[in-house]
Coordinates of C-alpha atoms and ligand atoms in Angstrom, one line a residue:
Chain A
M7 CA 129.0 67.4 116.6
R8 CA 130.9 66.9 113.4
E9 CA 134.1 64.9 112.9
V10 CA 137.4 66.8 113.2
A11 CA 140.8 65.9 111.8
I12 CA 144.3 66.9 112.7
V13 CA 145.9 68.1 109.4
G14 CA 149.2 69.5 110.7
V15 CA 151.7 68.9 113.6
G16 CA 154.7 70.8 114.6
G17 CA 157.2 70.1 117.3
M18 CA 160.7 71.1 118.3
R19 CA 163.4 69.6 120.5
F20 CA 162.6 70.3 124.2
G21 CA 165.5 71.6 126.1
K22 CA 167.0 74.6 127.9
Y23 CA 166.6 77.7 125.8
A24 CA 167.3 80.5 128.3
D25 CA 168.8 82.6 125.5
R26 CA 165.6 82.4 123.4
S27 CA 162.4 84.3 124.0
I28 CA 159.2 82.4 124.7
R29 CA 157.8 84.0 121.6
A30 CA 160.6 82.5 119.5
L31 CA 159.8 79.0 120.9
G32 CA 156.1 79.3 120.1
E33 CA 156.9 80.6 116.6
E34 CA 159.1 77.6 115.7
A35 CA 156.4 75.0 116.6
C36 CA 153.5 77.0 115.0
I37 CA 155.4 77.6 111.7
N38 CA 156.2 73.8 111.6
A39 CA 152.6 72.9 112.2
I40 CA 151.1 75.3 109.6
R41 CA 153.7 74.2 107.0
D42 CA 153.0 70.6 107.8
A43 CA 149.3 71.3 107.2
G44 CA 150.0 72.8 103.8
M45 CA 148.3 76.0 104.9
K46 CA 149.0 79.7 105.0
P47 CA 148.2 81.6 108.2
R48 CA 145.1 83.1 106.5
D49 CA 143.6 79.6 106.3
I50 CA 143.4 79.5 110.1
Q51 CA 140.2 80.9 111.7
L52 CA 140.8 80.6 115.4
A53 CA 143.7 79.8 117.8
Y54 CA 144.2 78.6 121.4
A55 CA 147.5 79.0 123.2
G56 CA 148.4 76.8 126.2
N57 CA 150.6 78.5 128.7
L58 CA 150.7 77.8 132.4
A59 CA 152.1 80.9 134.1
Q60 CA 154.8 82.4 132.2
W61 CA 154.5 85.8 133.9
E62 CA 155.5 84.1 137.1
W63 CA 158.9 83.2 135.6
G64 CA 159.5 86.4 133.8
Q65 CA 157.5 87.1 130.6
G66 CA 154.1 88.6 129.9
L67 CA 150.5 87.9 129.1
L68 CA 149.0 87.6 125.6
I69 CA 151.4 84.9 124.6
G70 CA 149.1 83.6 121.8
H71 CA 148.8 87.0 120.2
S72 CA 152.5 87.8 120.5
V73 CA 153.6 84.6 118.9
L74 CA 151.0 84.5 116.1
R75 CA 151.5 88.2 115.2
E76 CA 155.0 87.3 114.1
L77 CA 153.6 84.8 111.6
G78 CA 151.0 87.2 110.2
L79 CA 148.2 85.3 112.0
T80 CA 146.2 88.3 113.3
K81 CA 142.6 89.4 113.6
I82 CA 141.2 86.0 114.4
P83 CA 140.0 85.0 117.9
I84 CA 143.0 84.0 120.0
S85 CA 142.8 82.9 123.7
R86 CA 145.1 81.5 126.3
V87 CA 144.0 78.6 128.5
E88 CA 145.4 77.1 131.6
N89 CA 144.7 73.7 133.2
G90 CA 147.7 72.8 135.3
C91 CA 150.0 70.2 133.7
A92 CA 147.3 69.5 131.1
T93 CA 147.3 73.0 129.8
G94 CA 148.3 72.0 126.3
S95 CA 145.6 69.3 126.1
C96 CA 143.1 72.0 127.2
A97 CA 144.2 74.2 124.3
F98 CA 143.8 71.3 121.9
R99 CA 140.3 70.3 123.2
E100 CA 139.0 73.9 123.0
A101 CA 140.2 74.1 119.4
W102 CA 138.6 70.7 118.7
Y103 CA 135.4 71.8 120.3
K104 CA 135.1 75.0 118.2
V105 CA 135.6 73.0 115.0
A106 CA 133.4 70.2 116.1
T107 CA 130.5 72.5 116.8
G108 CA 130.9 74.4 113.6
A109 CA 132.0 77.7 115.2
C110 CA 134.9 77.6 112.7
D111 CA 136.3 75.2 110.1
T112 CA 140.0 75.4 111.0
A113 CA 141.9 76.1 114.2
L114 CA 145.4 76.1 115.6
A115 CA 146.3 74.9 119.1
F116 CA 149.7 75.4 120.5
G117 CA 151.4 75.2 123.8
V118 CA 154.6 76.9 125.0
E119 CA 156.5 77.2 128.2
Q120 CA 160.0 78.2 129.4
M121 CA 160.4 76.3 132.6
T122 CA 164.2 76.4 133.1
V123 CA 164.3 80.1 133.7
T124 CA 162.7 79.5 137.2
G125 CA 163.3 77.3 140.2
S126 CA 161.5 74.3 141.7
E127 CA 160.3 76.1 144.8
K128 CA 158.7 78.9 142.7
I129 CA 156.9 76.2 140.6
L130 CA 155.7 74.5 143.7
N131 CA 154.4 77.7 145.0
V132 CA 152.6 78.6 141.8
F133 CA 150.8 75.2 142.0
T134 CA 150.0 75.0 145.7
G135 CA 150.4 78.5 146.9
R136 CA 150.8 79.2 150.6
Q137 CA 147.1 80.0 150.9
H138 CA 145.8 76.7 149.7
A139 CA 143.0 75.2 151.7
E140 CA 144.6 71.9 152.5
R141 CA 148.1 73.4 152.5
D142 CA 149.6 70.0 151.9
G143 CA 152.5 71.7 150.0
D144 CA 153.1 74.0 153.0
M145 CA 153.4 71.0 155.2
G146 CA 156.1 69.2 153.2
N147 CA 154.3 67.7 150.3
S148 CA 155.5 68.1 146.7
A149 CA 154.9 66.5 143.3
P150 CA 157.5 63.8 143.9
G151 CA 156.0 63.3 147.4
L152 CA 152.6 62.7 146.1
F153 CA 153.8 60.1 143.6
A154 CA 156.2 58.4 146.0
L155 CA 153.2 58.0 148.4
M156 CA 151.2 56.4 145.6
A157 CA 154.2 54.1 144.8
R158 CA 154.5 52.9 148.4
R159 CA 150.8 52.1 148.7
H160 CA 150.9 50.3 145.3
M161 CA 153.9 48.2 146.5
A162 CA 152.2 47.3 149.8
E163 CA 148.9 46.5 148.3
F164 CA 149.9 44.6 145.1
G165 CA 153.5 43.6 145.7
T166 CA 154.8 46.0 143.0
T167 CA 158.6 46.2 143.3
R168 CA 161.0 49.1 143.1
E169 CA 162.5 47.5 140.1
Q170 CA 159.2 47.3 138.2
I171 CA 158.6 51.0 138.9
A172 CA 162.1 51.9 137.8
M173 CA 161.6 49.9 134.5
V174 CA 159.2 52.6 133.3
A175 CA 162.1 55.1 133.3
V176 CA 164.4 52.6 131.6
K177 CA 161.8 52.0 128.9
N178 CA 161.0 55.7 128.3
R179 CA 164.6 56.7 128.2
R180 CA 165.3 54.0 125.7
Y181 CA 162.6 55.5 123.4
G182 CA 163.8 59.1 124.2
A183 CA 167.1 58.1 122.7
L184 CA 165.3 57.4 119.4
N185 CA 163.4 60.7 119.4
P186 CA 165.3 63.7 118.0
E187 CA 162.9 66.0 119.8
A188 CA 163.6 64.6 123.3
Q189 CA 165.6 66.5 125.8
L190 CA 167.4 63.5 127.4
T191 CA 168.7 61.3 124.7
D192 CA 170.9 58.9 126.7
P193 CA 169.4 55.6 127.7
V194 CA 169.8 54.5 131.3
T195 CA 170.1 51.0 132.8
L196 CA 167.9 49.6 135.6
E197 CA 170.9 49.7 138.0
E198 CA 171.6 53.3 137.1
V199 CA 168.0 54.2 137.8
L200 CA 167.9 52.4 141.1
N201 CA 171.2 53.7 142.3
A202 CA 170.6 57.3 141.3
R203 CA 170.1 60.2 143.7
M204 CA 167.0 59.6 145.8
I205 CA 164.4 62.3 145.4
C206 CA 161.5 60.9 147.4
D207 CA 161.8 57.3 148.4
P208 CA 161.2 55.1 146.4
L209 CA 161.6 57.5 143.4
T210 CA 165.1 58.4 142.2
L211 CA 166.1 61.2 140.0
P212 CA 165.6 59.5 136.6
Q213 CA 162.1 58.6 137.7
C214 CA 161.1 62.3 138.0
C215 CA 160.6 64.2 134.8
P216 CA 162.9 67.2 134.2
R217 CA 161.7 70.6 133.4
G218 CA 162.2 72.0 129.9
D219 CA 161.6 74.8 127.4
G220 CA 159.8 74.4 124.1
A221 CA 156.6 74.4 122.2
A222 CA 154.3 72.1 120.2
A223 CA 151.5 72.9 117.8
V224 CA 148.7 71.2 115.8
V225 CA 146.3 72.4 113.2
L226 CA 142.8 71.0 113.1
S227 CA 140.1 71.2 110.4
A228 CA 136.6 69.8 109.8
A229 CA 137.1 66.3 108.5
G230 CA 135.1 67.1 105.4
I231 CA 137.7 69.6 104.2
A232 CA 140.8 67.9 105.7
R233 CA 142.1 66.5 102.4
R234 CA 142.2 69.9 100.9
F235 CA 145.2 70.5 103.2
N236 CA 146.7 67.1 104.0
S237 CA 146.6 63.7 102.3
A238 CA 146.8 61.8 105.6
P239 CA 144.5 63.5 108.1
V240 CA 144.1 61.9 111.5
S241 CA 140.6 61.8 113.0
V242 CA 139.8 62.8 116.6
A243 CA 137.6 59.9 117.7
A244 CA 137.1 61.1 121.3
S245 CA 137.9 64.2 123.4
V246 CA 137.1 64.1 127.1
Q247 CA 137.9 66.4 129.9
V248 CA 137.1 65.8 133.6
S249 CA 138.0 67.4 136.9
G250 CA 138.9 65.7 140.2
S251 CA 136.4 64.5 142.8
Y252 CA 139.0 64.7 145.6
S253 CA 137.3 61.8 147.4
D254 CA 139.1 60.4 150.4
A255 CA 137.3 57.1 149.8
G256 CA 139.3 54.1 148.4
S257 CA 142.9 53.3 148.2
Y258 CA 145.5 55.8 147.0
T259 CA 146.5 53.6 144.1
F260 CA 144.5 55.1 141.3
F261 CA 143.3 58.3 139.8
D262 CA 139.6 58.7 139.9
T263 CA 139.9 61.3 137.1
D264 CA 141.7 58.7 134.9
V265 CA 139.0 56.1 135.4
R266 CA 136.1 58.4 134.7
A267 CA 137.8 60.1 131.7
A268 CA 138.8 56.7 130.2
E269 CA 135.3 55.3 130.5
A270 CA 133.8 58.4 128.8
A271 CA 136.5 58.4 126.0
Y272 CA 136.1 54.7 125.1
R273 CA 132.3 55.2 125.0
M274 CA 132.6 58.3 122.8
A275 CA 135.0 56.5 120.4
G276 CA 133.0 53.3 120.5
L277 CA 136.2 51.5 121.3
G278 CA 137.8 49.7 124.2
P279 CA 141.3 49.5 125.7
G280 CA 142.1 46.4 123.6
D281 CA 141.6 48.5 120.4
I282 CA 144.4 51.0 121.4
D283 CA 147.6 50.4 119.4
L284 CA 149.7 52.8 121.3
A285 CA 149.4 55.6 123.9
E286 CA 151.1 58.6 125.2
V287 CA 150.3 59.0 128.9
H288 CA 151.3 61.5 131.6
D289 CA 154.5 59.9 133.0
C290 CA 155.6 62.9 135.2
F291 CA 156.9 60.2 137.5
S292 CA 157.7 56.6 136.7
V293 CA 155.0 55.2 139.0
A294 CA 152.4 57.5 137.4
E295 CA 152.7 55.6 134.1
L296 CA 152.3 52.3 135.8
V297 CA 149.1 53.4 137.5
H298 CA 147.8 54.9 134.2
Y299 CA 148.1 51.4 132.6
E300 CA 145.6 50.1 135.1
D301 CA 143.3 53.2 135.1
L302 CA 143.1 53.2 131.3
G303 CA 142.4 49.5 131.2
F304 CA 145.6 48.4 129.4
C305 CA 146.0 45.8 132.2
R306 CA 144.0 44.8 135.3
K307 CA 144.2 46.7 138.6
G308 CA 147.4 45.9 140.5
E309 CA 149.2 44.4 137.4
G310 CA 150.9 47.5 136.2
G311 CA 154.2 46.3 137.5
R312 CA 154.1 43.0 135.7
F313 CA 152.8 44.8 132.6
V314 CA 156.0 46.9 132.2
E315 CA 158.3 44.0 133.4
E316 CA 156.9 41.7 130.7
G317 CA 157.4 44.4 128.0
Q318 CA 153.7 44.8 127.4
S319 CA 154.1 48.6 127.4
G320 CA 157.1 48.5 125.0
I321 CA 157.2 48.5 121.2
G322 CA 156.2 44.9 120.3
G323 CA 154.1 44.5 123.4
K324 CA 150.3 44.6 123.9
T325 CA 150.0 48.5 124.2
P326 CA 153.2 50.4 123.6
V327 CA 153.3 53.5 125.8
N328 CA 155.3 56.7 125.5
T329 CA 157.2 55.9 122.4
S330 CA 158.2 59.5 122.4
G331 CA 160.2 58.9 125.5
G332 CA 157.5 60.5 127.6
L333 CA 157.9 63.3 130.0
L334 CA 160.8 61.4 131.5
S335 CA 162.8 61.9 128.4
K336 CA 161.3 65.0 126.8
G337 CA 160.9 66.9 130.0
H338 CA 157.7 68.5 131.2
V339 CA 157.2 71.7 129.3
I340 CA 153.9 72.4 130.9
G341 CA 152.0 74.4 128.3
A342 CA 153.3 72.2 125.5
T343 CA 153.3 68.7 127.0
G344 CA 149.8 67.7 126.0
I345 CA 150.2 69.0 122.4
S346 CA 153.6 67.3 122.2
Q347 CA 151.9 63.9 123.1
I348 CA 149.4 64.5 120.2
V349 CA 152.2 65.4 117.8
E350 CA 153.9 62.0 118.6
L351 CA 150.7 60.0 118.1
V352 CA 149.9 61.7 114.8
R353 CA 153.5 60.9 113.5
Q354 CA 153.0 57.3 114.6
L355 CA 149.6 57.0 112.9
R356 CA 151.1 58.5 109.7
G357 CA 154.0 56.0 109.9
Q358 CA 156.5 58.8 110.4
A359 CA 158.0 57.8 113.8
G360 CA 161.3 56.5 112.4
K361 CA 163.1 54.0 114.6
R362 CA 160.4 54.1 117.3
Q363 CA 157.6 53.3 114.8
V364 CA 154.8 51.0 116.1
E365 CA 154.0 49.0 112.9
G366 CA 150.5 49.2 111.7
A367 CA 149.3 51.7 114.3
R368 CA 145.7 52.7 113.6
V369 CA 144.3 53.9 116.9
A370 CA 146.1 55.9 119.6
L371 CA 145.2 57.3 123.0
Q372 CA 146.6 60.5 124.6
H373 CA 146.3 61.0 128.3
N374 CA 147.3 64.1 130.2
G375 CA 146.7 64.8 133.9
G376 CA 146.7 68.4 135.2
G377 CA 147.7 69.6 138.6
F378 CA 147.1 67.9 141.9
I379 CA 144.8 68.8 144.7
H380 CA 145.1 66.6 147.8
T381 CA 144.6 63.0 146.5
D382 CA 143.5 63.6 142.9
T383 CA 144.5 65.3 139.7
A384 CA 142.7 68.5 139.2
S385 CA 142.0 67.8 135.6
C386 CA 142.4 65.0 133.2
F387 CA 142.1 64.9 129.4
I388 CA 142.0 61.9 127.1
H389 CA 141.9 62.0 123.3
I390 CA 141.6 59.0 121.0
L391 CA 143.0 59.5 117.5
K392 CA 142.4 57.2 114.5
N393 CA 143.5 57.1 110.9
Chain B
M15 CA 137.2 82.9 156.7
F16 CA 135.9 80.8 159.7
D17 CA 136.0 83.2 162.6
T18 CA 133.6 84.0 165.3
M19 CA 130.5 83.5 163.0
D20 CA 131.3 79.8 162.9
L21 CA 131.4 79.5 166.7
L22 CA 128.6 77.9 168.6
P23 CA 127.5 79.8 171.8
G24 CA 130.0 79.3 174.6
E25 CA 132.9 78.3 172.3
E26 CA 136.0 80.3 171.6
C27 CA 138.7 80.0 169.1
V28 CA 141.9 78.4 170.4
S29 CA 144.9 80.6 170.1
T30 CA 148.4 79.5 170.9
R31 CA 149.9 82.6 169.3
S32 CA 153.0 83.9 171.0
D33 CA 156.0 85.8 169.9
N34 CA 157.7 83.1 167.9
R35 CA 155.3 80.1 167.8
K36 CA 152.1 80.1 165.8
L37 CA 149.6 77.6 164.6
I38 CA 149.8 76.8 160.9
E39 CA 146.1 77.5 160.7
E40 CA 144.2 78.4 163.8
G41 CA 140.8 77.2 162.4
W42 CA 142.1 73.7 162.1
F43 CA 142.4 73.1 165.9
R44 CA 140.2 73.4 168.9
D45 CA 140.3 72.3 172.5
F46 CA 137.1 70.3 173.0
G47 CA 138.0 69.7 176.7
D48 CA 141.0 67.4 176.6
G49 CA 143.7 69.3 174.7
L50 CA 144.0 70.4 171.1
A51 CA 142.3 68.3 168.6
L52 CA 141.8 68.7 164.9
A53 CA 138.4 70.4 164.3
G54 CA 136.3 69.1 161.4
G55 CA 133.1 70.7 160.3
Q56 CA 130.0 68.4 160.5
C57 CA 127.0 69.2 158.4
L58 CA 123.9 69.4 160.5
A59 CA 121.8 68.2 157.6
C60 CA 123.6 65.1 156.4
G61 CA 126.2 64.4 159.1
G62 CA 129.1 64.5 156.7
I63 CA 132.4 65.6 158.3
F64 CA 135.0 67.6 156.4
F65 CA 138.5 68.8 157.2
P66 CA 139.4 71.5 156.8
E67 CA 135.9 72.9 157.3
K68 CA 134.2 73.9 154.1
P69 CA 132.0 77.1 153.6
V70 CA 129.0 74.8 152.8
C71 CA 128.5 71.1 152.9
P72 CA 130.0 69.7 149.7
N73 CA 127.4 66.9 149.8
C74 CA 124.2 69.0 150.2
F75 CA 125.3 72.7 150.0
D76 CA 123.9 73.3 153.5
P77 CA 125.7 76.0 155.4
A78 CA 124.6 74.8 158.9
R79 CA 127.5 72.9 160.6
K80 CA 129.2 72.4 163.9
K81 CA 132.8 71.9 164.8
V82 CA 133.6 68.3 165.9
P83 CA 136.8 66.8 167.1
L84 CA 138.5 64.4 164.7
S85 CA 140.0 61.2 166.0
R86 CA 143.5 61.5 167.2
K87 CA 144.3 57.9 166.0
G88 CA 144.3 56.7 162.5
K89 CA 145.9 54.2 160.1
L90 CA 149.0 55.0 158.1
H91 CA 147.7 54.7 154.5
T92 CA 151.1 55.2 152.9
F93 CA 154.4 56.9 153.6
A94 CA 157.6 58.1 151.8
L95 CA 160.9 59.7 152.7
S96 CA 161.2 63.1 151.0
H97 CA 164.7 64.5 150.3
M98 CA 163.2 67.7 148.9
G99 CA 160.3 70.0 149.9
P100 CA 159.4 73.5 150.8
G101 CA 162.0 75.6 152.6
G102 CA 162.0 75.5 156.4
I103 CA 161.6 71.7 156.9
P104 CA 165.0 70.0 157.4
T105 CA 165.5 67.2 154.8
P106 CA 165.0 64.3 154.7
F107 CA 161.6 64.0 156.3
V108 CA 158.9 61.4 156.3
I109 CA 155.5 62.2 154.8
G110 CA 152.3 60.1 154.7
F111 CA 148.6 60.0 154.2
V112 CA 146.8 59.0 157.4
E113 CA 143.3 57.6 157.2
L114 CA 141.0 58.7 160.1
P115 CA 138.0 56.7 161.2
E116 CA 135.9 59.6 160.0
G117 CA 136.8 58.6 156.4
I118 CA 139.2 61.5 156.0
K119 CA 142.7 61.2 154.5
L120 CA 145.1 63.7 155.9
F121 CA 148.5 64.6 154.4
S122 CA 150.9 64.7 157.3
L123 CA 154.5 64.7 158.3
I124 CA 155.3 61.4 160.2
T125 CA 157.5 61.9 163.3
Q126 CA 159.2 59.8 165.9
C127 CA 159.6 56.8 163.6
E128 CA 163.4 56.2 163.2
P129 CA 164.6 54.1 161.5
W130 CA 161.6 54.9 159.2
D131 CA 162.1 52.1 156.8
K132 CA 162.0 49.5 159.6
V133 CA 159.4 51.1 161.9
L134 CA 156.8 52.2 159.4
K135 CA 154.3 49.8 157.9
V136 CA 151.4 50.5 155.6
G137 CA 148.2 50.1 157.6
M138 CA 149.8 50.6 161.1
D139 CA 148.2 52.6 163.9
V140 CA 149.4 56.2 164.2
E141 CA 148.4 59.0 166.5
M142 CA 148.4 62.8 166.2
V143 CA 150.9 65.0 168.0
I144 CA 151.2 68.8 167.9
E145 CA 154.7 69.7 166.9
T146 CA 156.7 72.3 165.0
I147 CA 156.2 71.8 161.2
R148 CA 158.8 74.3 160.0
R149 CA 160.3 77.7 160.5
D150 CA 159.0 80.6 158.4
E151 CA 161.2 83.3 156.8
E152 CA 161.1 85.4 160.0
G153 CA 162.2 82.5 162.1
N154 CA 158.8 81.8 163.6
E155 CA 158.1 78.2 164.6
I156 CA 155.0 77.1 162.6
V157 CA 153.2 74.5 164.7
G158 CA 150.8 72.0 163.4
Y159 CA 149.7 68.3 163.4
K160 CA 151.9 65.4 162.7
F161 CA 151.4 61.7 163.3
R162 CA 153.6 59.1 164.9
P163 CA 153.4 55.4 165.4
V164 CA 151.3 54.6 168.5
P165 CA 153.9 53.9 171.3
E166 CA 154.2 50.3 172.7
G167 CA 151.7 49.6 175.5
N168 CA 149.5 52.5 174.4
P169 CA 147.1 50.9 172.0
Ligands
ZN9 ZN1 125.5 67.9 154.2

């Protein structure tokens, strides 16, 4: 496979846009990305749209075609993909794969979702159904439940504290306040996080990501032609996708998907966790980020609590994580989340991250977990980017 | 999906259906002679036990299996107090993963454990009870398994 580069990125502020159509949200991010790439729509040969289940909350199929038609991007192959909460990453990886294998020289990947026009119960049902084999959701489980269960086991096994878990939210909201595209831009103190409304003990409201509306887009090209479009292309050093094993073996304090995907990604890039200058990881809940530190090798198993407490996952620390503010600040815009993580990392690698810039960042890791079945994420994507 | 074709000769599906009480999933339970137990599917080729029963053995793809009772006692792997969840279960409620000796982790509501933050400990012994899980939209009681701490003097 040949080397692929990211030549354009486009974001927008995530938020509540009930008065805008999903098409309008997609258009904004795609126009930004194509402009950033210095391209015209005719330069793009293929496109993937990431969208979870918009028809469930009110709008139709063919999201990719409807959005891109408005920009004059027609005739080329356009497909929609879905992979739970990692839907955007799946769109990115499919576009990468097509360029890497030579099926095309340029491609666009974007993700879009409008989550605030629906309710939590509807979303839970879309994920777990009432027909699901294990029916965990039907018996009282939920996304906060799954992560609260992981938090309690981590606390019991490794002595991780409520305070350490809550510090993830404090850190991410601090960076969200520096990101003009974040939904929540007010920082929170540790006391505020600990004393906030309890959602699923030990997780309080600021430790659970909000929903949101928005879109994000990236443009890829074969590395050999990247400088035709952009003077500072970012190279994709690894792209890995795995699915869950759903094993009941072992302690419920790690994601088997993370560990397998990370191993494969480091091997593909010829790098190790120590080479990663910064990362965007799937912090749908505070404790998830803490567990990802361990699974991705940023610290040893069981030391995630200390890692965040010592500031090792903050800017200036060993491996800054979620300088965008993460899902905890941006909100989880399911189809767009994975692409939005990549947009942040490309900006960091270009030195365009403003007040949240990680100085001298050369290598970045993106991690996005998708969906949950029983004790494991259904899918996991990891991308390693280099400049 | 697993109806009479899964039954061994002489066995019958347990039904506790009545007007307003129904099992959450009939195929999950069976009376093996001493009251309702959770019924796993054991692969006749490799011996692996799965719950809920799978259409084929996930280890060896063999369709031949028999229903076996799962242990009523297990260890509380972890727990949490949920202030939100699907409709029909009054909040807050305690959830957990229970690890059975068969190597199976079950998601379960945890019951009879007040005050939960004093009573419950990771790793403690718990046992299965059959109780109402929730009420459905028509007001039916949906009955299923829950786990509770093993009462004193009943190890
Ligand atoms: Zn088998």
